[in-house]
mmCIF file of C-alpha atoms and ligand atoms in Angstrom:
data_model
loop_
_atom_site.group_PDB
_atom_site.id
_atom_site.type_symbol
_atom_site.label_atom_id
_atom_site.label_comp_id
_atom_site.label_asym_id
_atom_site.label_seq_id
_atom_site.Cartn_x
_atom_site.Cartn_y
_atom_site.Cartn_z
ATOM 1 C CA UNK A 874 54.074 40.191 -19.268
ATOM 2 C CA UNK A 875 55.129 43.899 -17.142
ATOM 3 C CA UNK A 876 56.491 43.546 -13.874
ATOM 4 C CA UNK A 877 53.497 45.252 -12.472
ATOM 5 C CA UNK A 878 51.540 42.228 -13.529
ATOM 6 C CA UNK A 879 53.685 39.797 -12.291
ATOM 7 C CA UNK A 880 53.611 41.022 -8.918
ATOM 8 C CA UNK A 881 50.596 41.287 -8.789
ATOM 9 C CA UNK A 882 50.148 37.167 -9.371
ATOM 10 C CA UNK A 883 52.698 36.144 -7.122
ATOM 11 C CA UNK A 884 50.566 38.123 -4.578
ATOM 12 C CA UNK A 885 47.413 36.314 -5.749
ATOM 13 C CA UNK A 886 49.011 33.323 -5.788
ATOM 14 C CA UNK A 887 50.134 33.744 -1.966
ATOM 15 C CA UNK A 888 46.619 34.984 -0.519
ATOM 16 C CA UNK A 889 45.277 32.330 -1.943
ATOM 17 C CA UNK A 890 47.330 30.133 -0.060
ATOM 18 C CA UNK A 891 47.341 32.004 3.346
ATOM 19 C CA UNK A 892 43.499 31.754 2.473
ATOM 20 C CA UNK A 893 43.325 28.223 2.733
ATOM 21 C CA UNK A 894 45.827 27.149 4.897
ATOM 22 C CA UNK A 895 44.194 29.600 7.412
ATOM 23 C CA UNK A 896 41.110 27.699 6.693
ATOM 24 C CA UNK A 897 42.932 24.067 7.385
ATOM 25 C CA UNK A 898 44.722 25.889 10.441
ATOM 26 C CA UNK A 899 41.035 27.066 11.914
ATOM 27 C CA UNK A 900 40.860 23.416 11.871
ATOM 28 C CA UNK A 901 42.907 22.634 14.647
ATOM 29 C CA UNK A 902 41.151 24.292 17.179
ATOM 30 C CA UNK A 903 37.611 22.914 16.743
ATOM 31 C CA UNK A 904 35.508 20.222 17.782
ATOM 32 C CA UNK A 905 35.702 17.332 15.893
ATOM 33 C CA UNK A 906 32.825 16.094 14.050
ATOM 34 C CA UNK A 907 33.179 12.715 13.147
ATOM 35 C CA UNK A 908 31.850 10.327 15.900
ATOM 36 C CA UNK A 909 33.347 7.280 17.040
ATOM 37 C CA UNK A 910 30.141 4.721 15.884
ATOM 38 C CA UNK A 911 28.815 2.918 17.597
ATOM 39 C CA UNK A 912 30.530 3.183 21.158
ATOM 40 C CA UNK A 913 30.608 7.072 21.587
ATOM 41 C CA UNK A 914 27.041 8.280 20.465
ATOM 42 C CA UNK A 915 25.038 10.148 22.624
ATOM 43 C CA UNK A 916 21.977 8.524 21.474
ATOM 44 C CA UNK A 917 20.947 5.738 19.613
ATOM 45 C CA UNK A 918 21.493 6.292 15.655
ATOM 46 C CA UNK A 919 18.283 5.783 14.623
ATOM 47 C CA UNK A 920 17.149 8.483 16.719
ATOM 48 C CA UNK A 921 19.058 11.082 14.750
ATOM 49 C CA UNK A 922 18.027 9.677 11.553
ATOM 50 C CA UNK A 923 14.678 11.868 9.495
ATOM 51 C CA UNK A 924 11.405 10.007 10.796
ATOM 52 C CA UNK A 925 10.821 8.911 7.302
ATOM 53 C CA UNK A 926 14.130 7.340 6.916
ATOM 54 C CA UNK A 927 13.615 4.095 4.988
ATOM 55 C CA UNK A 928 15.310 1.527 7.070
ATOM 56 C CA UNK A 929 14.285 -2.179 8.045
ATOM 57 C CA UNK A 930 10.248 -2.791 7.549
ATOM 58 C CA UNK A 931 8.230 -3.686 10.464
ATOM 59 C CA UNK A 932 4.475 -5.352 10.724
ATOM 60 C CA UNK A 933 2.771 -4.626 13.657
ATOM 61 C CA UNK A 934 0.122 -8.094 13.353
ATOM 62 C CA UNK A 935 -2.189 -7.012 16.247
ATOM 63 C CA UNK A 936 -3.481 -4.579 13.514
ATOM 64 C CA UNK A 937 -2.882 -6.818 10.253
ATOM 65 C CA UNK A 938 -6.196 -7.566 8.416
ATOM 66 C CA UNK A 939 -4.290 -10.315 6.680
ATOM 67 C CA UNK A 940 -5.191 -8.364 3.470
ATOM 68 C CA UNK A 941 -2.172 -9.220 1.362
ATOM 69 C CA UNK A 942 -2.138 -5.406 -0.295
ATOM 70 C CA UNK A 943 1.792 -5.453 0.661
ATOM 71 C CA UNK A 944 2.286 -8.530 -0.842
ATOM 72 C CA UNK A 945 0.540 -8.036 -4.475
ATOM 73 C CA UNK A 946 2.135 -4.401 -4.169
ATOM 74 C CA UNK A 947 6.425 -5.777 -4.019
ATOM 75 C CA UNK A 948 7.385 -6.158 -7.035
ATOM 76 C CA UNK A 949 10.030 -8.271 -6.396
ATOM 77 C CA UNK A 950 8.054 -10.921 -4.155
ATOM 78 C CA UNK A 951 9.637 -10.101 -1.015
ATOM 79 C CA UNK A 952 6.476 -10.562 1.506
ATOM 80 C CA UNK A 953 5.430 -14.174 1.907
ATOM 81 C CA UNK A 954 1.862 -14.204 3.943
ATOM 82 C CA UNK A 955 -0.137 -17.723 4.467
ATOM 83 C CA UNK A 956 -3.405 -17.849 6.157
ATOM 84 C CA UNK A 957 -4.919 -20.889 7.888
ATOM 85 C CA UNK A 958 -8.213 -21.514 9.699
ATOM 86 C CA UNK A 959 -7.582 -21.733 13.239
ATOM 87 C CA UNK A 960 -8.866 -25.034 14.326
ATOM 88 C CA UNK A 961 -9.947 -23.360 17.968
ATOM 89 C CA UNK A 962 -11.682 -20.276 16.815
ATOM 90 C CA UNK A 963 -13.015 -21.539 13.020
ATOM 91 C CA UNK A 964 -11.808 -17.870 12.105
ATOM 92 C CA UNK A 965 -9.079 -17.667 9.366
ATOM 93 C CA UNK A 966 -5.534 -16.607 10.822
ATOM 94 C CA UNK A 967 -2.140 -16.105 9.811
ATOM 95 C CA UNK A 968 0.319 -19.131 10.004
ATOM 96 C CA UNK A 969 3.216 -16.933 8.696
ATOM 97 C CA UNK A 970 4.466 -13.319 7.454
ATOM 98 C CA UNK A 971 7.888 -13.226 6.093
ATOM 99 C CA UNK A 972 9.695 -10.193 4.755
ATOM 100 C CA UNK A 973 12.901 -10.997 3.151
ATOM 101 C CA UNK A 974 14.895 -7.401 3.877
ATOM 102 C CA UNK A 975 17.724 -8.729 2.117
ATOM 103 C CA UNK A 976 16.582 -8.923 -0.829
ATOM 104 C CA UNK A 977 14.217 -5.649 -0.650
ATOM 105 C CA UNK A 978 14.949 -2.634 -2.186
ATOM 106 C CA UNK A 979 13.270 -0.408 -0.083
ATOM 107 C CA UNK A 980 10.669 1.055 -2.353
ATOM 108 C CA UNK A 981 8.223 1.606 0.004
ATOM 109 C CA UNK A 982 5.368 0.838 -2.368
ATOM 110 C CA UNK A 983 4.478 -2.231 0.435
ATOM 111 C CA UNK A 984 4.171 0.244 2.785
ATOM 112 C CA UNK A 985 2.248 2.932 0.511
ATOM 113 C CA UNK A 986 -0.481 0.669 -0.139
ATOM 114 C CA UNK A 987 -1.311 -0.564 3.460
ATOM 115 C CA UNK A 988 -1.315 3.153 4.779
ATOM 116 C CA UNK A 989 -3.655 4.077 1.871
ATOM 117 C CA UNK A 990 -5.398 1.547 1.830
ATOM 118 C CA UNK A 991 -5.495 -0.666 5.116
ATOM 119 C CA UNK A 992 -4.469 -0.032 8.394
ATOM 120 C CA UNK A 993 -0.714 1.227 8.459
ATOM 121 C CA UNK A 994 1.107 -2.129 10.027
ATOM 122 C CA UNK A 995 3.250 -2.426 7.582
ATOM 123 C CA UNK A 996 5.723 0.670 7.541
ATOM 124 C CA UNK A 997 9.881 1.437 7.419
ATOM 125 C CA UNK A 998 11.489 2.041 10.573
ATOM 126 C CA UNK A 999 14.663 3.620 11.137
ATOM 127 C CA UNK A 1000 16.046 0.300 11.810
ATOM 128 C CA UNK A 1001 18.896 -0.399 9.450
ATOM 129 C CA UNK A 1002 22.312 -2.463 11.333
ATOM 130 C CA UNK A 1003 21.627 -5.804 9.734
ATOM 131 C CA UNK A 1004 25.750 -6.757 8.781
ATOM 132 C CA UNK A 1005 25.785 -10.249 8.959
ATOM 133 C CA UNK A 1006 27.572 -13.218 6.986
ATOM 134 C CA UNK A 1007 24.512 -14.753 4.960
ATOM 135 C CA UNK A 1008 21.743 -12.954 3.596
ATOM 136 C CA UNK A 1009 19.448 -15.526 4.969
ATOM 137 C CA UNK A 1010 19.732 -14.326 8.371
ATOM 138 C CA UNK A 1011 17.993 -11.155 6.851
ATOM 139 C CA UNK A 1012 14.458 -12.787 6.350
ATOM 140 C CA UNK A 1013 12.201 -11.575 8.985
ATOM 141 C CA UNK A 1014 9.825 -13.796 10.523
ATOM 142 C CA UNK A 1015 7.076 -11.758 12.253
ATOM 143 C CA UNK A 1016 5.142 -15.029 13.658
ATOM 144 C CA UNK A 1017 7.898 -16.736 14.972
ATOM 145 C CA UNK A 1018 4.932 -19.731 15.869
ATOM 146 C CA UNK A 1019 1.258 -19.927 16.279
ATOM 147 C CA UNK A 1020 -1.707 -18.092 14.817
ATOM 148 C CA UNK A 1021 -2.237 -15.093 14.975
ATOM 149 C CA UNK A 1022 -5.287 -13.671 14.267
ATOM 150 C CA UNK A 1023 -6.913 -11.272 11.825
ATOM 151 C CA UNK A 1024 -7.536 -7.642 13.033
ATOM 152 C CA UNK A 1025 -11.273 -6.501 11.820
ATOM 153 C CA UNK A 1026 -10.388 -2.802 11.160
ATOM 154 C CA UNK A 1027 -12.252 0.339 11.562
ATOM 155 C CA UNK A 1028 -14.775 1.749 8.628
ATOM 156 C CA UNK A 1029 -12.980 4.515 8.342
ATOM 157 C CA UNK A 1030 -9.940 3.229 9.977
ATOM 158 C CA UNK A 1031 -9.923 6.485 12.429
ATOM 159 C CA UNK A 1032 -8.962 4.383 15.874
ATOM 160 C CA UNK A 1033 -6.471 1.959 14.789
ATOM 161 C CA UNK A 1034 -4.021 1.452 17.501
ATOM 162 C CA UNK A 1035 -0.719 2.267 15.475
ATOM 163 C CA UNK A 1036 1.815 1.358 18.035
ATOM 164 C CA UNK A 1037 5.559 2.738 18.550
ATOM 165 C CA UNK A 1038 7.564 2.072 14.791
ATOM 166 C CA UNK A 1039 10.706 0.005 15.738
ATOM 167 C CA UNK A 1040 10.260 -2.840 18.512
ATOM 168 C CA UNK A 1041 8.820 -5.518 15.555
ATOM 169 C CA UNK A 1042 11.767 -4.847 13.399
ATOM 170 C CA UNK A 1043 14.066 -5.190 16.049
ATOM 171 C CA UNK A 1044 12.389 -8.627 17.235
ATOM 172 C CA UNK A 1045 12.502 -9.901 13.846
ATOM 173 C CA UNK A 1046 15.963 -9.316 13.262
ATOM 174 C CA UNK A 1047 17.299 -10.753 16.637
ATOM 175 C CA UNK A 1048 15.336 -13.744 15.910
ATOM 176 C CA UNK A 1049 16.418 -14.050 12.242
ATOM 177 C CA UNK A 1050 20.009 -13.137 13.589
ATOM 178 C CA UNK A 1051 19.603 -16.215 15.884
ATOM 179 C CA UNK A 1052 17.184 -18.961 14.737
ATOM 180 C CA UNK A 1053 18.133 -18.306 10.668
ATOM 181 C CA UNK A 1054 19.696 -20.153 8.202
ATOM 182 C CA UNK A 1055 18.385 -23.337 9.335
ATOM 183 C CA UNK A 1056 14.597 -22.052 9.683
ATOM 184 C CA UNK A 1057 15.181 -21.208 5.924
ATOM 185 C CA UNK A 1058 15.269 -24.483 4.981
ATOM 186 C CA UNK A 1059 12.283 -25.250 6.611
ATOM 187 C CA UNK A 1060 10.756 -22.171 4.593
ATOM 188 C CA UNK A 1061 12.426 -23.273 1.570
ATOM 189 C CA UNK A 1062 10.933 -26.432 1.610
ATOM 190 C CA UNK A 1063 7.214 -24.743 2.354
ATOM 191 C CA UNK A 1064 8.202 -22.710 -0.705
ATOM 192 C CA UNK A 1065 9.154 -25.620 -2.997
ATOM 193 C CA UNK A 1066 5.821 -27.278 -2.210
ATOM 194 C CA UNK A 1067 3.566 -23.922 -2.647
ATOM 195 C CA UNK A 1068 4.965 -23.736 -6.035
ATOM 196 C CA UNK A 1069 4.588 -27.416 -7.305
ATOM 197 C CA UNK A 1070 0.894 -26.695 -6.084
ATOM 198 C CA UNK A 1071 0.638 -23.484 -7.970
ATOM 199 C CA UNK A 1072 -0.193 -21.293 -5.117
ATOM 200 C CA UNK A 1073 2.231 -18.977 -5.405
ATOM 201 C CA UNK A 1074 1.881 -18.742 -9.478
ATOM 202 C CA UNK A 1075 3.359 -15.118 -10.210
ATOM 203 C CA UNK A 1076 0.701 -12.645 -11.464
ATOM 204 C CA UNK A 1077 -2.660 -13.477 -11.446
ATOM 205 C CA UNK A 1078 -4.472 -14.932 -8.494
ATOM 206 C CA UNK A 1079 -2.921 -16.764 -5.766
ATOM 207 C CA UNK A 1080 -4.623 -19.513 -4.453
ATOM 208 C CA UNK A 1081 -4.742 -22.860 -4.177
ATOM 209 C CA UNK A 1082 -7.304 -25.259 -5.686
ATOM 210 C CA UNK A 1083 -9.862 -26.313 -2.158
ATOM 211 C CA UNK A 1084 -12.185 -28.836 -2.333
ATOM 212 C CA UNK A 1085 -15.115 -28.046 -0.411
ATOM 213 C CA UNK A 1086 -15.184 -30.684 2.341
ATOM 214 C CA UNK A 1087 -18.593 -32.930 2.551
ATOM 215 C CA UNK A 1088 -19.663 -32.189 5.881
ATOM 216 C CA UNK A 1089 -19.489 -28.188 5.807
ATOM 217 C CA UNK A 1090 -20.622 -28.872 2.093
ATOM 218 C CA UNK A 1091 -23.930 -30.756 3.676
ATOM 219 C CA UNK A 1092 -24.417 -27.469 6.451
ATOM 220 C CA UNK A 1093 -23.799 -24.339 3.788
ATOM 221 C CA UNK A 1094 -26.505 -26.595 1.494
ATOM 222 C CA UNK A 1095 -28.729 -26.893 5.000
ATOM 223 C CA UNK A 1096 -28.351 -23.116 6.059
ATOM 224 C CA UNK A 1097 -28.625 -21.596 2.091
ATOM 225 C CA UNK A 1098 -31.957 -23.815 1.128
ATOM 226 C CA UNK A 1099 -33.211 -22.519 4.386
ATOM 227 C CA UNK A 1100 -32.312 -18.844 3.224
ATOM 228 C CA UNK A 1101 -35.767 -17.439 1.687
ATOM 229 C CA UNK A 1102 -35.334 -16.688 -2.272
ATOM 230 C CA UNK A 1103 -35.287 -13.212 -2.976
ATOM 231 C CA UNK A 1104 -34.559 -11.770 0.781
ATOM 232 C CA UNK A 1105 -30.752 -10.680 0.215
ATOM 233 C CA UNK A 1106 -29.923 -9.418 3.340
ATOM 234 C CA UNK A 1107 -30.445 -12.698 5.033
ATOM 235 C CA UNK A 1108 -28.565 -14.369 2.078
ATOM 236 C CA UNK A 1109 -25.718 -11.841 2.070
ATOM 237 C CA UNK A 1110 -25.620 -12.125 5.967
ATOM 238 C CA UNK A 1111 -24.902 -15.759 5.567
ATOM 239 C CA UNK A 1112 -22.501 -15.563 2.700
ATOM 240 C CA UNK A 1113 -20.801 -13.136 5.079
ATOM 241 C CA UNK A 1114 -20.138 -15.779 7.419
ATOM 242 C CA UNK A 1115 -18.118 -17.520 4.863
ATOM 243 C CA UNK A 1116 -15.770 -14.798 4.417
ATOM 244 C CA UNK A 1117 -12.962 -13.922 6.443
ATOM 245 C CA UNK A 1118 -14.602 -11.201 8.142
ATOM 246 C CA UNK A 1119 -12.449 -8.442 8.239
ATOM 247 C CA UNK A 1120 -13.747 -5.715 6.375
ATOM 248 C CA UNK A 1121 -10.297 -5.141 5.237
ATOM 249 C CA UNK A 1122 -11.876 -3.845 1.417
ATOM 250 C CA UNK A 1123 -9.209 -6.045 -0.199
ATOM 251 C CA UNK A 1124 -12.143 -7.683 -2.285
ATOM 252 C CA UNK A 1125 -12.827 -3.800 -3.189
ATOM 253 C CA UNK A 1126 -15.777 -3.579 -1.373
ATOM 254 C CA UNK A 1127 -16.239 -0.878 1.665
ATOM 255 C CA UNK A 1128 -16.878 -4.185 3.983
ATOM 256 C CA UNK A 1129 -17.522 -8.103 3.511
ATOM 257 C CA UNK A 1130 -21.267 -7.533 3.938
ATOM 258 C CA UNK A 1131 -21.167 -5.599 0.919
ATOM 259 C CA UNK A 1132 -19.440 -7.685 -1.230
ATOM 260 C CA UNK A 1133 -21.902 -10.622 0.082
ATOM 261 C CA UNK A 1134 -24.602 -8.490 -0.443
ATOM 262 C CA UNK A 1135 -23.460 -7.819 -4.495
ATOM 263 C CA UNK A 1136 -23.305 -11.331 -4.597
ATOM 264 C CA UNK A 1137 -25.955 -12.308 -2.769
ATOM 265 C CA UNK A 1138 -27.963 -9.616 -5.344
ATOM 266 C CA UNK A 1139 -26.359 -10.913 -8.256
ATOM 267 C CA UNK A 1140 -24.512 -8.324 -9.121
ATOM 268 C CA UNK A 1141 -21.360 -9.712 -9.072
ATOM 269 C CA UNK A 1142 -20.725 -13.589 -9.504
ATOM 270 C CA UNK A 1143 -17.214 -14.278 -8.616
ATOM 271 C CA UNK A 1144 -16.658 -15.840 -4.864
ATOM 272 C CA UNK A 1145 -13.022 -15.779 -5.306
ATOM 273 C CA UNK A 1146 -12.966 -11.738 -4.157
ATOM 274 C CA UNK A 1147 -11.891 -12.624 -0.521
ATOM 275 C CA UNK A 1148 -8.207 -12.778 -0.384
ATOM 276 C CA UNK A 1149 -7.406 -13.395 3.786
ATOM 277 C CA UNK A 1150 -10.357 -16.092 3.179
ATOM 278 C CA UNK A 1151 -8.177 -17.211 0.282
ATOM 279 C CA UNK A 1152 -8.900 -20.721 -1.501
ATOM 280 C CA UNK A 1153 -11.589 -22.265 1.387
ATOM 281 C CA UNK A 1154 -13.205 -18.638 1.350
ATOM 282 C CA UNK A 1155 -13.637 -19.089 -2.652
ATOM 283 C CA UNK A 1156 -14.735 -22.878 -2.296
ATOM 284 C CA UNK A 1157 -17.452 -22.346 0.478
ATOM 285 C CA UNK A 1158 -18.582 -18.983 -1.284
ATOM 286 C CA UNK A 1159 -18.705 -20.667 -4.412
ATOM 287 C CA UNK A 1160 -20.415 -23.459 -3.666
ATOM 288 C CA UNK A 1161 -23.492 -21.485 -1.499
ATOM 289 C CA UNK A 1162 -23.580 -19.239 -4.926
ATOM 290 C CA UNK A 1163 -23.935 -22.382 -6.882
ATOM 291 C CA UNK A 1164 -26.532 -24.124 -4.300
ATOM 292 C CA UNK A 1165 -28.665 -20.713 -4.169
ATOM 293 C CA UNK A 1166 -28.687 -19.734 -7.765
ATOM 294 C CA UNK A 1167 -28.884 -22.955 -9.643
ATOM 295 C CA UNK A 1168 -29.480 -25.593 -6.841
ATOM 296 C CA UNK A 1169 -28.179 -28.336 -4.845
ATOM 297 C CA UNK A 1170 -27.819 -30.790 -7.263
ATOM 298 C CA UNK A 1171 -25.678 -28.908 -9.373
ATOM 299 C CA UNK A 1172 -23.633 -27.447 -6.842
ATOM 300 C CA UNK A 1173 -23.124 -31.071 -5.749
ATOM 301 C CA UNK A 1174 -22.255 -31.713 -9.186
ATOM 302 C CA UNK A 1175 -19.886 -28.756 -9.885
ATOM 303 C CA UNK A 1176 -18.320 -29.115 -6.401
ATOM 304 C CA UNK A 1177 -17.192 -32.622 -7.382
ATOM 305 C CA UNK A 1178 -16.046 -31.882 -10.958
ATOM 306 C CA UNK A 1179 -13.847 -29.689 -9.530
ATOM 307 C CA UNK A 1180 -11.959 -28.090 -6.910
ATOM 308 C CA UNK A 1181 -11.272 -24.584 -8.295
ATOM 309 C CA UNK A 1182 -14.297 -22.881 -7.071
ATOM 310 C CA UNK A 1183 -13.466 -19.468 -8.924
ATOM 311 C CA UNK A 1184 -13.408 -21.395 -11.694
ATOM 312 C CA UNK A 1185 -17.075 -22.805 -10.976
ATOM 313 C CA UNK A 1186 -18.150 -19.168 -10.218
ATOM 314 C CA UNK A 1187 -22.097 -19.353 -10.568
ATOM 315 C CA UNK A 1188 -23.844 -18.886 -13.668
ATOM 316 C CA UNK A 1189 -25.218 -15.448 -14.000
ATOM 317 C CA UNK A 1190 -27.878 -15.001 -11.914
ATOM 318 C CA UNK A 1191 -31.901 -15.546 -13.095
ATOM 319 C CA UNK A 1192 -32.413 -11.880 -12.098
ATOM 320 C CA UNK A 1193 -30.805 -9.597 -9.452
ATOM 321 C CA UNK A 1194 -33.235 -10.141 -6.636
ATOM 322 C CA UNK A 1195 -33.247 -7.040 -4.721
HETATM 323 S S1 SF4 B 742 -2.958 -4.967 6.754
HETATM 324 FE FE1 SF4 B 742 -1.109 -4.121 5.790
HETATM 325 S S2 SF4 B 742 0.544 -5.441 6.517
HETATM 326 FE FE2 SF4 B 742 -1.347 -6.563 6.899
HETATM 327 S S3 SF4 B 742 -1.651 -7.822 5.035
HETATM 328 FE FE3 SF4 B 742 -2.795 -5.897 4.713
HETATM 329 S S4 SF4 B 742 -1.354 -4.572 3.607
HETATM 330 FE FE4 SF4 B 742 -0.122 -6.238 4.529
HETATM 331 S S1 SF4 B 743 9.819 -1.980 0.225
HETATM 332 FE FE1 SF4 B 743 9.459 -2.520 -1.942
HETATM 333 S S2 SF4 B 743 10.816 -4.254 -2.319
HETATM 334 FE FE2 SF4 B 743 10.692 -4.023 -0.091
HETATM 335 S S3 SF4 B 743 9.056 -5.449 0.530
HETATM 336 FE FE3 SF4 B 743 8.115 -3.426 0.220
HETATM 337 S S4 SF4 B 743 7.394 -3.439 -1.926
HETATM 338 FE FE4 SF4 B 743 8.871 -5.137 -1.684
HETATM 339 S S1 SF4 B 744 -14.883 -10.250 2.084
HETATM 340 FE FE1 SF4 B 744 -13.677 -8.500 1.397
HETATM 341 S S2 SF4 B 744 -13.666 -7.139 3.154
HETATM 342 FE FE2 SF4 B 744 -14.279 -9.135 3.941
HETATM 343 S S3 SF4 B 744 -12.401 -10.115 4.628
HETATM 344 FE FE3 SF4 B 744 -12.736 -10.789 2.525
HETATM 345 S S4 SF4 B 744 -11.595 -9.327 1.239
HETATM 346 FE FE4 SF4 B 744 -11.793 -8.424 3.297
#
């Protein structure tokens, strides 16, 4: 190597290193960046994270249908929904919706399919401080008691009242901060005895064998004899009533009137289509099937053979009477 070159990469060397320290010097004299978190914000994190920031999910239940499209969708069987009939309205309702955010991954397909398909109450917020010792305080309990009942959506689901995101997820985790691990056991227990029943059978449908009980047995025999052969309306009208009436589509039908009204035409046979009526909407719809296309006596007869109503799914109809 010439002494001309040599120079010249001692001089590299050194302008590189003016370069950078100048850089690391600038340093001193600006604002620091870094925040002290949480005490010195000057607004609350999750108002400077993206709006579609994944964080904690949220179900706003005055606008559930009780559909159970976010629970079929989670592939990991995160979202635990159970729906009773409410003893003061006769309407089905939801006894409990549990999301168990610690062991979600945050795929988002839950909320996909309500949005596409139903009304939006299930979405991420930008919720996300849940440190805690246990991971059971991390299962959030959106009805913390009670019923609460089934919202009947919109047709075209243009005036749902989507509320602010964030004040359900909040909720949910203070109470699953406070009242969990020793509601879990209480769950656990529900969960033990769901699965010795087979109601919560993975894949395929859940619900519970239902045997229709005798006295609404004796009125849906009453009201469907009464029901004029061949006028569907009036037959799909009352099969209606036996579904959980929320037009929520999840039988993949528009409304319930139109899946009573296939049914009630005899285009489609299976009574087990209503999933927020679950196993006492496919017994009662079952058994009026049974009573109008191949009588009473053989309703009677199917009804006590079995419980599993889908299973006794009337025979194909004599001819679609439309
Ligand atoms: S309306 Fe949405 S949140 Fe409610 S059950 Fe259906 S999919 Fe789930
Ligand atoms: S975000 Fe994904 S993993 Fe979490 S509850 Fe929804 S579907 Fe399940
Ligand atoms: S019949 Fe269909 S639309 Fe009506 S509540 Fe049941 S699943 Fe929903």
């Amino acid at each position: 190597m010439d002494l001309s070159q040599y120079i010249k990469n001692i001089s590299t060397a050194a302008s590189t290193i003016l370069e950078g320290m100048a850089v690391t010097f600038s340093h001193l004299f600006r604002e620091p960046i870094t925040v002290q978190y949480p005490e010195k914000l000057d607004k609350p994190m999750t108002e400077m994270l993206p709006p579609r920031y994944r964080g904690f999910l949220e179900v706003q239940m005055d606008i559930c249908t009780g559909c159970k499209r976010c629970e079929r969708s989670c592939p990991i069987e995160c979202i635990a929904i159970d729906l009773v009939k409410d003893p003061a309205t006769k309407k089905q309702a939801m006894s409990r919706f549990d999301i168990d955010m610690g062991k979600c991954m945050y795929c988002g397909l839950c909320v996909e399919a309500c949005k596409v398909e139903s009304t939006g109450a299930i979405r991420h917020t930008r919720e996300f401080e849940g440190a805690t010792a246990t991971l059971d305080h991390l299962t959030f309990r959106f009805i913390p008691e009670g019923l609460v009942p089934l919202y009947k959506a919109p047709k075209d689901l243009s005036e749902v009242p989507v509320g602010e995101y964030g004040p359900h997820a909040r909720e949910a985790r203070e109470r699953g901060m406070r009242d969990n691990p020793a509601m879990l056991e209480e769950l656990r227990e529900i969960w033990r005895k769901q699965n010795q029943t087979g109601k919560k059978k993975k894949g395929g449908k859940k619900q519970a064998k239902v045997t229709i009980d005798a006295g609404k047995a004796e009125k849906i025999k009453g009201n469907v004899v009464a029901s004029p052969k061949g006028d569907v309306e009036k037959f799909a009208r009352l099969l209606e009533t036996l579904t959980a009436q929320t037009d929520c589509g999840a039988c993949g039908y528009p409304t319930c009137y139109d899946y009573t009204k296939a049914m009630a035409g005899g285009a489609d046979y299976d009574p087990s289509k209503c999933e927020p009526g679950g196993a006492e909407a496919t017994a009662d719809l079952g058994y009026a099937m049974d009573v109008y296309w191949k009588g009473p006596e053989a309703a009677d007869a199917a009804a006590k053979g079995g419980g599993d109503a889908a299973a006794a799914a009337p025979a194909p109809a004599p001819a679609a009477a439309n």
